[in-house]
Amino acid sequence: NILTIDLNSQKMDFLNWPSGFDQSLLQYTTKLDEFKNNGGKLIIIQGLSDNLLSPIVPLDYYKDLTQKYRGIKHTREFARLF
């Protein structure tokens, strides 16, 4: 999974996040070599009004991808951020 949510086995209603939801529970990986090598295309879309993630999270993730995959040019071959 690219994005996993660890909620310590708690059942969650994804439409009604609890107040004070700790976004540090969200974790991601930049290990996308197999995905990329098999022709995978990743589209990342983040709205400013989304409640689950801060708009900074996908920006940081894309920055991490560009560092791992030798810059923006190579990253854009399989992943885009909108």
Short mmCIF file of N, CA, C and O in Angstrom, two decimals:
data_model
loop_
_atom_site.label_atom_id
_atom_site.label_comp_id
_atom_site.label_asym_id
_atom_site.label_seq_id
_atom_site.Cartn_x
_atom_site.Cartn_y
_atom_site.Cartn_z
N ASN A 1 0.83 -1.19 0.00
CA ASN A 1 0.00 0.00 0.00
C ASN A 1 0.87 1.25 0.00
O ASN A 1 1.86 1.31 0.69
N ILE A 2 0.46 2.22 -0.72
CA ILE A 2 1.18 3.49 -0.72
C ILE A 2 0.87 4.26 0.55
O ILE A 2 1.73 4.85 1.16
N LEU A 3 -0.37 4.26 0.96
CA LEU A 3 -0.78 4.96 2.17
C LEU A 3 -1.47 3.98 3.08
O LEU A 3 -2.39 3.29 2.68
N THR A 4 -1.00 3.89 4.32
CA THR A 4 -1.65 3.03 5.29
C THR A 4 -2.07 3.87 6.48
O THR A 4 -1.47 4.89 6.78
N ILE A 5 -3.12 3.44 7.12
CA ILE A 5 -3.60 4.13 8.31
C ILE A 5 -3.57 3.15 9.47
O ILE A 5 -4.21 2.11 9.42
N ASP A 6 -2.82 3.46 10.50
CA ASP A 6 -2.73 2.62 11.69
C ASP A 6 -3.58 3.27 12.77
O ASP A 6 -3.23 4.28 13.33
N LEU A 7 -4.70 2.66 13.05
CA LEU A 7 -5.60 3.21 14.06
C LEU A 7 -5.68 2.28 15.27
O LEU A 7 -6.66 2.24 15.99
N ASN A 8 -4.61 1.51 15.48
CA ASN A 8 -4.54 0.61 16.62
C ASN A 8 -5.77 -0.28 16.71
O ASN A 8 -6.37 -0.44 17.76
N SER A 9 -6.17 -0.84 15.58
CA SER A 9 -7.30 -1.76 15.47
C SER A 9 -8.63 -1.15 15.90
O SER A 9 -9.56 -1.85 16.25
N GLN A 10 -8.75 0.16 15.89
CA GLN A 10 -10.02 0.80 16.21
C GLN A 10 -10.86 0.89 14.95
O GLN A 10 -10.36 1.17 13.88
N LYS A 11 -12.15 0.62 15.10
CA LYS A 11 -13.07 0.75 13.97
C LYS A 11 -13.35 2.23 13.77
O LYS A 11 -13.65 2.95 14.71
N MET A 12 -13.21 2.71 12.52
CA MET A 12 -13.37 4.13 12.24
C MET A 12 -14.50 4.37 11.25
O MET A 12 -14.68 3.62 10.32
N ASP A 13 -15.21 5.44 11.45
CA ASP A 13 -16.18 5.95 10.49
C ASP A 13 -15.44 7.03 9.70
O ASP A 13 -15.19 8.12 10.21
N PHE A 14 -15.07 6.72 8.45
CA PHE A 14 -14.22 7.63 7.69
C PHE A 14 -14.92 8.92 7.28
O PHE A 14 -14.31 9.82 6.78
N LEU A 15 -16.23 8.99 7.47
CA LEU A 15 -16.93 10.23 7.18
C LEU A 15 -16.96 11.17 8.38
O LEU A 15 -17.24 12.35 8.24
N ASN A 16 -16.68 10.64 9.56
CA ASN A 16 -16.74 11.45 10.78
C ASN A 16 -15.49 11.21 11.64
O ASN A 16 -15.51 10.42 12.57
N TRP A 17 -14.41 11.89 11.28
CA TRP A 17 -13.17 11.75 12.03
C TRP A 17 -13.35 12.30 13.44
O TRP A 17 -14.02 13.30 13.64
N PRO A 18 -12.75 11.65 14.42
CA PRO A 18 -12.86 12.17 15.78
C PRO A 18 -12.13 13.49 15.92
O PRO A 18 -11.16 13.74 15.21
N SER A 19 -12.60 14.33 16.81
CA SER A 19 -11.89 15.60 17.03
C SER A 19 -10.51 15.27 17.56
O SER A 19 -10.31 14.32 18.32
N GLY A 20 -9.53 16.03 17.11
CA GLY A 20 -8.15 15.80 17.54
C GLY A 20 -7.50 14.60 16.89
O GLY A 20 -6.54 14.05 17.41
N PHE A 21 -8.01 14.15 15.73
CA PHE A 21 -7.42 13.01 15.02
C PHE A 21 -5.94 13.27 14.79
O PHE A 21 -5.55 14.32 14.30
N ASP A 22 -5.12 12.34 15.15
CA ASP A 22 -3.68 12.48 15.06
C ASP A 22 -3.19 12.06 13.67
O ASP A 22 -3.16 10.89 13.36
N GLN A 23 -2.82 13.04 12.84
CA GLN A 23 -2.38 12.73 11.48
C GLN A 23 -1.05 12.01 11.45
O GLN A 23 -0.66 11.48 10.41
N SER A 24 -0.34 11.95 12.56
CA SER A 24 0.91 11.20 12.57
C SER A 24 0.66 9.70 12.44
O SER A 24 1.57 8.93 12.20
N LEU A 25 -0.60 9.27 12.56
CA LEU A 25 -0.95 7.87 12.35
C LEU A 25 -0.86 7.49 10.88
O LEU A 25 -0.82 6.32 10.53
N LEU A 26 -0.87 8.48 10.00
CA LEU A 26 -0.79 8.24 8.56
C LEU A 26 0.67 8.06 8.17
O LEU A 26 1.51 8.88 8.50
N GLN A 27 0.96 7.01 7.46
CA GLN A 27 2.34 6.73 7.05
C GLN A 27 2.34 6.42 5.57
O GLN A 27 1.38 5.87 5.05
N TYR A 28 3.44 6.74 4.91
CA TYR A 28 3.54 6.42 3.49
C TYR A 28 4.91 5.87 3.17
O TYR A 28 5.84 5.98 3.95
N THR A 29 5.01 5.25 2.00
CA THR A 29 6.28 4.69 1.54
C THR A 29 6.64 5.28 0.18
O THR A 29 5.75 5.60 -0.62
N THR A 30 7.92 5.41 -0.05
CA THR A 30 8.39 5.82 -1.37
C THR A 30 8.98 4.62 -2.12
O THR A 30 9.62 4.79 -3.14
N LYS A 31 8.73 3.42 -1.62
CA LYS A 31 9.23 2.21 -2.27
C LYS A 31 8.28 1.82 -3.39
O LYS A 31 7.44 0.94 -3.25
N LEU A 32 8.40 2.50 -4.51
CA LEU A 32 7.49 2.30 -5.63
C LEU A 32 8.18 1.70 -6.85
O LEU A 32 7.66 1.77 -7.96
N ASP A 33 9.36 1.11 -6.67
CA ASP A 33 10.12 0.58 -7.80
C ASP A 33 9.33 -0.45 -8.59
O ASP A 33 9.25 -0.37 -9.83
N GLU A 34 8.73 -1.42 -7.91
CA GLU A 34 7.97 -2.46 -8.62
C GLU A 34 6.77 -1.85 -9.34
O GLU A 34 6.49 -2.17 -10.49
N PHE A 35 6.07 -0.95 -8.65
CA PHE A 35 4.93 -0.24 -9.24
C PHE A 35 5.36 0.50 -10.50
O PHE A 35 4.76 0.37 -11.57
N LYS A 36 6.45 1.26 -10.40
CA LYS A 36 6.97 2.05 -11.52
C LYS A 36 7.44 1.15 -12.66
O LYS A 36 7.11 1.38 -13.83
N ASN A 37 8.19 0.11 -12.32
CA ASN A 37 8.75 -0.78 -13.34
C ASN A 37 7.69 -1.58 -14.08
O ASN A 37 7.93 -2.06 -15.19
N ASN A 38 6.52 -1.75 -13.48
CA ASN A 38 5.41 -2.46 -14.12
C ASN A 38 4.46 -1.51 -14.85
O ASN A 38 3.36 -1.89 -15.23
N GLY A 39 4.92 -0.27 -15.05
CA GLY A 39 4.14 0.68 -15.82
C GLY A 39 3.08 1.44 -15.03
O GLY A 39 2.23 2.10 -15.62
N GLY A 40 3.14 1.36 -13.70
CA GLY A 40 2.16 2.05 -12.87
C GLY A 40 2.26 3.56 -13.00
O GLY A 40 3.34 4.11 -13.20
N LYS A 41 1.12 4.20 -12.92
CA LYS A 41 1.04 5.66 -12.95
C LYS A 41 0.33 6.11 -11.67
O LYS A 41 -0.75 5.63 -11.36
N LEU A 42 0.93 7.04 -10.97
CA LEU A 42 0.39 7.52 -9.70
C LEU A 42 -0.07 8.96 -9.87
O LEU A 42 0.70 9.83 -10.28
N ILE A 43 -1.34 9.20 -9.58
CA ILE A 43 -1.90 10.55 -9.62
C ILE A 43 -2.24 10.94 -8.19
O ILE A 43 -3.03 10.25 -7.53
N ILE A 44 -1.66 12.02 -7.71
CA ILE A 44 -1.89 12.49 -6.36
C ILE A 44 -2.69 13.78 -6.46
O ILE A 44 -2.25 14.74 -7.08
N ILE A 45 -3.86 13.78 -5.85
CA ILE A 45 -4.73 14.96 -5.87
C ILE A 45 -5.01 15.35 -4.42
O ILE A 45 -5.40 14.50 -3.62
N GLN A 46 -4.83 16.60 -4.10
CA GLN A 46 -5.10 17.08 -2.74
C GLN A 46 -5.83 18.40 -2.82
O GLN A 46 -5.36 19.33 -3.45
N GLY A 47 -6.98 18.47 -2.19
CA GLY A 47 -7.73 19.72 -2.12
C GLY A 47 -7.41 20.46 -0.83
O GLY A 47 -7.04 19.86 0.17
N LEU A 48 -7.54 21.75 -0.86
CA LEU A 48 -7.26 22.55 0.33
C LEU A 48 -8.31 22.38 1.42
O LEU A 48 -8.07 22.68 2.58
N SER A 49 -9.47 21.88 1.06
CA SER A 49 -10.54 21.69 2.05
C SER A 49 -10.65 20.25 2.53
O SER A 49 -11.56 19.93 3.28
N ASP A 50 -9.77 19.37 2.09
CA ASP A 50 -9.83 17.98 2.54
C ASP A 50 -9.56 17.91 4.04
O ASP A 50 -8.65 18.57 4.54
N ASN A 51 -10.34 17.10 4.73
CA ASN A 51 -10.23 17.01 6.18
C ASN A 51 -9.25 15.96 6.66
O ASN A 51 -8.72 16.07 7.76
N LEU A 52 -9.01 14.94 5.87
CA LEU A 52 -8.16 13.84 6.32
C LEU A 52 -6.69 14.24 6.41
O LEU A 52 -6.04 13.96 7.40
N LEU A 53 -6.17 14.87 5.38
CA LEU A 53 -4.75 15.20 5.33
C LEU A 53 -4.54 16.70 5.20
O LEU A 53 -5.28 17.37 4.50
N SER A 54 -3.51 17.16 5.83
CA SER A 54 -3.08 18.53 5.61
C SER A 54 -2.57 18.64 4.18
O SER A 54 -1.98 17.68 3.65
N PRO A 55 -2.76 19.77 3.51
CA PRO A 55 -2.23 19.93 2.15
C PRO A 55 -0.72 19.76 2.07
O PRO A 55 -0.17 19.51 1.00
N ILE A 56 -0.04 19.86 3.18
CA ILE A 56 1.42 19.72 3.21
C ILE A 56 1.85 18.26 3.02
O ILE A 56 2.89 17.98 2.43
N VAL A 57 1.03 17.31 3.46
CA VAL A 57 1.41 15.89 3.41
C VAL A 57 1.70 15.42 1.99
O VAL A 57 2.77 14.86 1.73
N PRO A 58 0.81 15.64 1.01
CA PRO A 58 1.15 15.19 -0.35
C PRO A 58 2.31 15.95 -0.97
O PRO A 58 3.06 15.40 -1.77
N LEU A 59 2.49 17.21 -0.58
CA LEU A 59 3.64 17.97 -1.08
C LEU A 59 4.94 17.36 -0.56
O LEU A 59 5.90 17.19 -1.32
N ASP A 60 4.96 17.02 0.71
CA ASP A 60 6.15 16.38 1.29
C ASP A 60 6.40 15.01 0.65
O ASP A 60 7.53 14.63 0.38
N TYR A 61 5.31 14.26 0.43
CA TYR A 61 5.44 12.95 -0.20
C TYR A 61 6.04 13.07 -1.60
O TYR A 61 6.97 12.34 -1.95
N TYR A 62 5.54 14.01 -2.39
CA TYR A 62 6.06 14.18 -3.75
C TYR A 62 7.52 14.63 -3.71
O TYR A 62 8.33 14.18 -4.52
N LYS A 63 7.85 15.47 -2.77
CA LYS A 63 9.25 15.90 -2.60
C LYS A 63 10.13 14.69 -2.30
O LYS A 63 11.21 14.55 -2.87
N ASP A 64 9.66 13.80 -1.43
CA ASP A 64 10.41 12.59 -1.12
C ASP A 64 10.56 11.70 -2.34
O ASP A 64 11.62 11.11 -2.57
N LEU A 65 9.50 11.60 -3.15
CA LEU A 65 9.60 10.81 -4.39
C LEU A 65 10.64 11.40 -5.33
O LEU A 65 11.42 10.66 -5.94
N THR A 66 10.64 12.73 -5.48
CA THR A 66 11.61 13.35 -6.40
C THR A 66 13.04 13.13 -5.93
O THR A 66 13.95 12.99 -6.75
N GLN A 67 13.24 13.08 -4.63
CA GLN A 67 14.59 12.82 -4.11
C GLN A 67 15.00 11.38 -4.38
O GLN A 67 16.14 11.10 -4.74
N LYS A 68 14.06 10.44 -4.21
CA LYS A 68 14.38 9.03 -4.42
C LYS A 68 14.58 8.71 -5.90
O LYS A 68 15.46 7.93 -6.27
N TYR A 69 13.77 9.32 -6.77
CA TYR A 69 13.79 8.96 -8.19
C TYR A 69 14.53 9.98 -9.06
O TYR A 69 14.15 10.23 -10.18
N ARG A 70 15.58 10.55 -8.53
CA ARG A 70 16.54 11.40 -9.26
C ARG A 70 15.92 12.63 -9.90
O ARG A 70 16.18 12.96 -11.06
N GLY A 71 15.06 13.32 -9.15
CA GLY A 71 14.57 14.60 -9.60
C GLY A 71 13.17 14.57 -10.19
O GLY A 71 12.58 13.52 -10.43
N ILE A 72 12.68 15.77 -10.44
CA ILE A 72 11.31 15.94 -10.92
C ILE A 72 11.09 15.31 -12.30
O ILE A 72 10.04 14.72 -12.57
N LYS A 73 12.07 15.42 -13.18
CA LYS A 73 11.93 14.88 -14.53
C LYS A 73 11.64 13.38 -14.50
O LYS A 73 10.73 12.90 -15.16
N HIS A 74 12.42 12.63 -13.74
CA HIS A 74 12.24 11.17 -13.67
C HIS A 74 10.98 10.81 -12.89
O HIS A 74 10.30 9.84 -13.24
N THR A 75 10.66 11.56 -11.87
CA THR A 75 9.46 11.28 -11.08
C THR A 75 8.21 11.49 -11.91
O THR A 75 7.27 10.70 -11.84
N ARG A 76 8.20 12.53 -12.72
CA ARG A 76 7.00 12.84 -13.53
C ARG A 76 6.72 11.77 -14.59
O ARG A 76 5.64 11.74 -15.15
N GLU A 77 7.67 10.88 -14.83
CA GLU A 77 7.43 9.80 -15.78
C GLU A 77 6.36 8.83 -15.26
O GLU A 77 5.72 8.14 -16.04
N PHE A 78 6.18 8.77 -13.92
CA PHE A 78 5.20 7.83 -13.38
C PHE A 78 4.33 8.44 -12.28
O PHE A 78 3.33 7.82 -11.88
N ALA A 79 4.66 9.61 -11.75
CA ALA A 79 3.87 10.19 -10.67
C ALA A 79 3.66 11.68 -10.89
O ALA A 79 4.60 12.40 -11.23
N ARG A 80 2.43 12.12 -10.68
CA ARG A 80 2.08 13.54 -10.83
C ARG A 80 1.33 14.00 -9.61
O ARG A 80 0.56 13.25 -9.01
N LEU A 81 1.53 15.26 -9.26
CA LEU A 81 0.84 15.87 -8.14
C LEU A 81 -0.01 17.03 -8.64
O LEU A 81 0.48 17.90 -9.36
N PHE A 82 -1.28 17.01 -8.27
CA PHE A 82 -2.21 18.08 -8.66
C PHE A 82 -2.83 18.67 -7.42
O PHE A 82 -3.08 18.01 -6.46
#
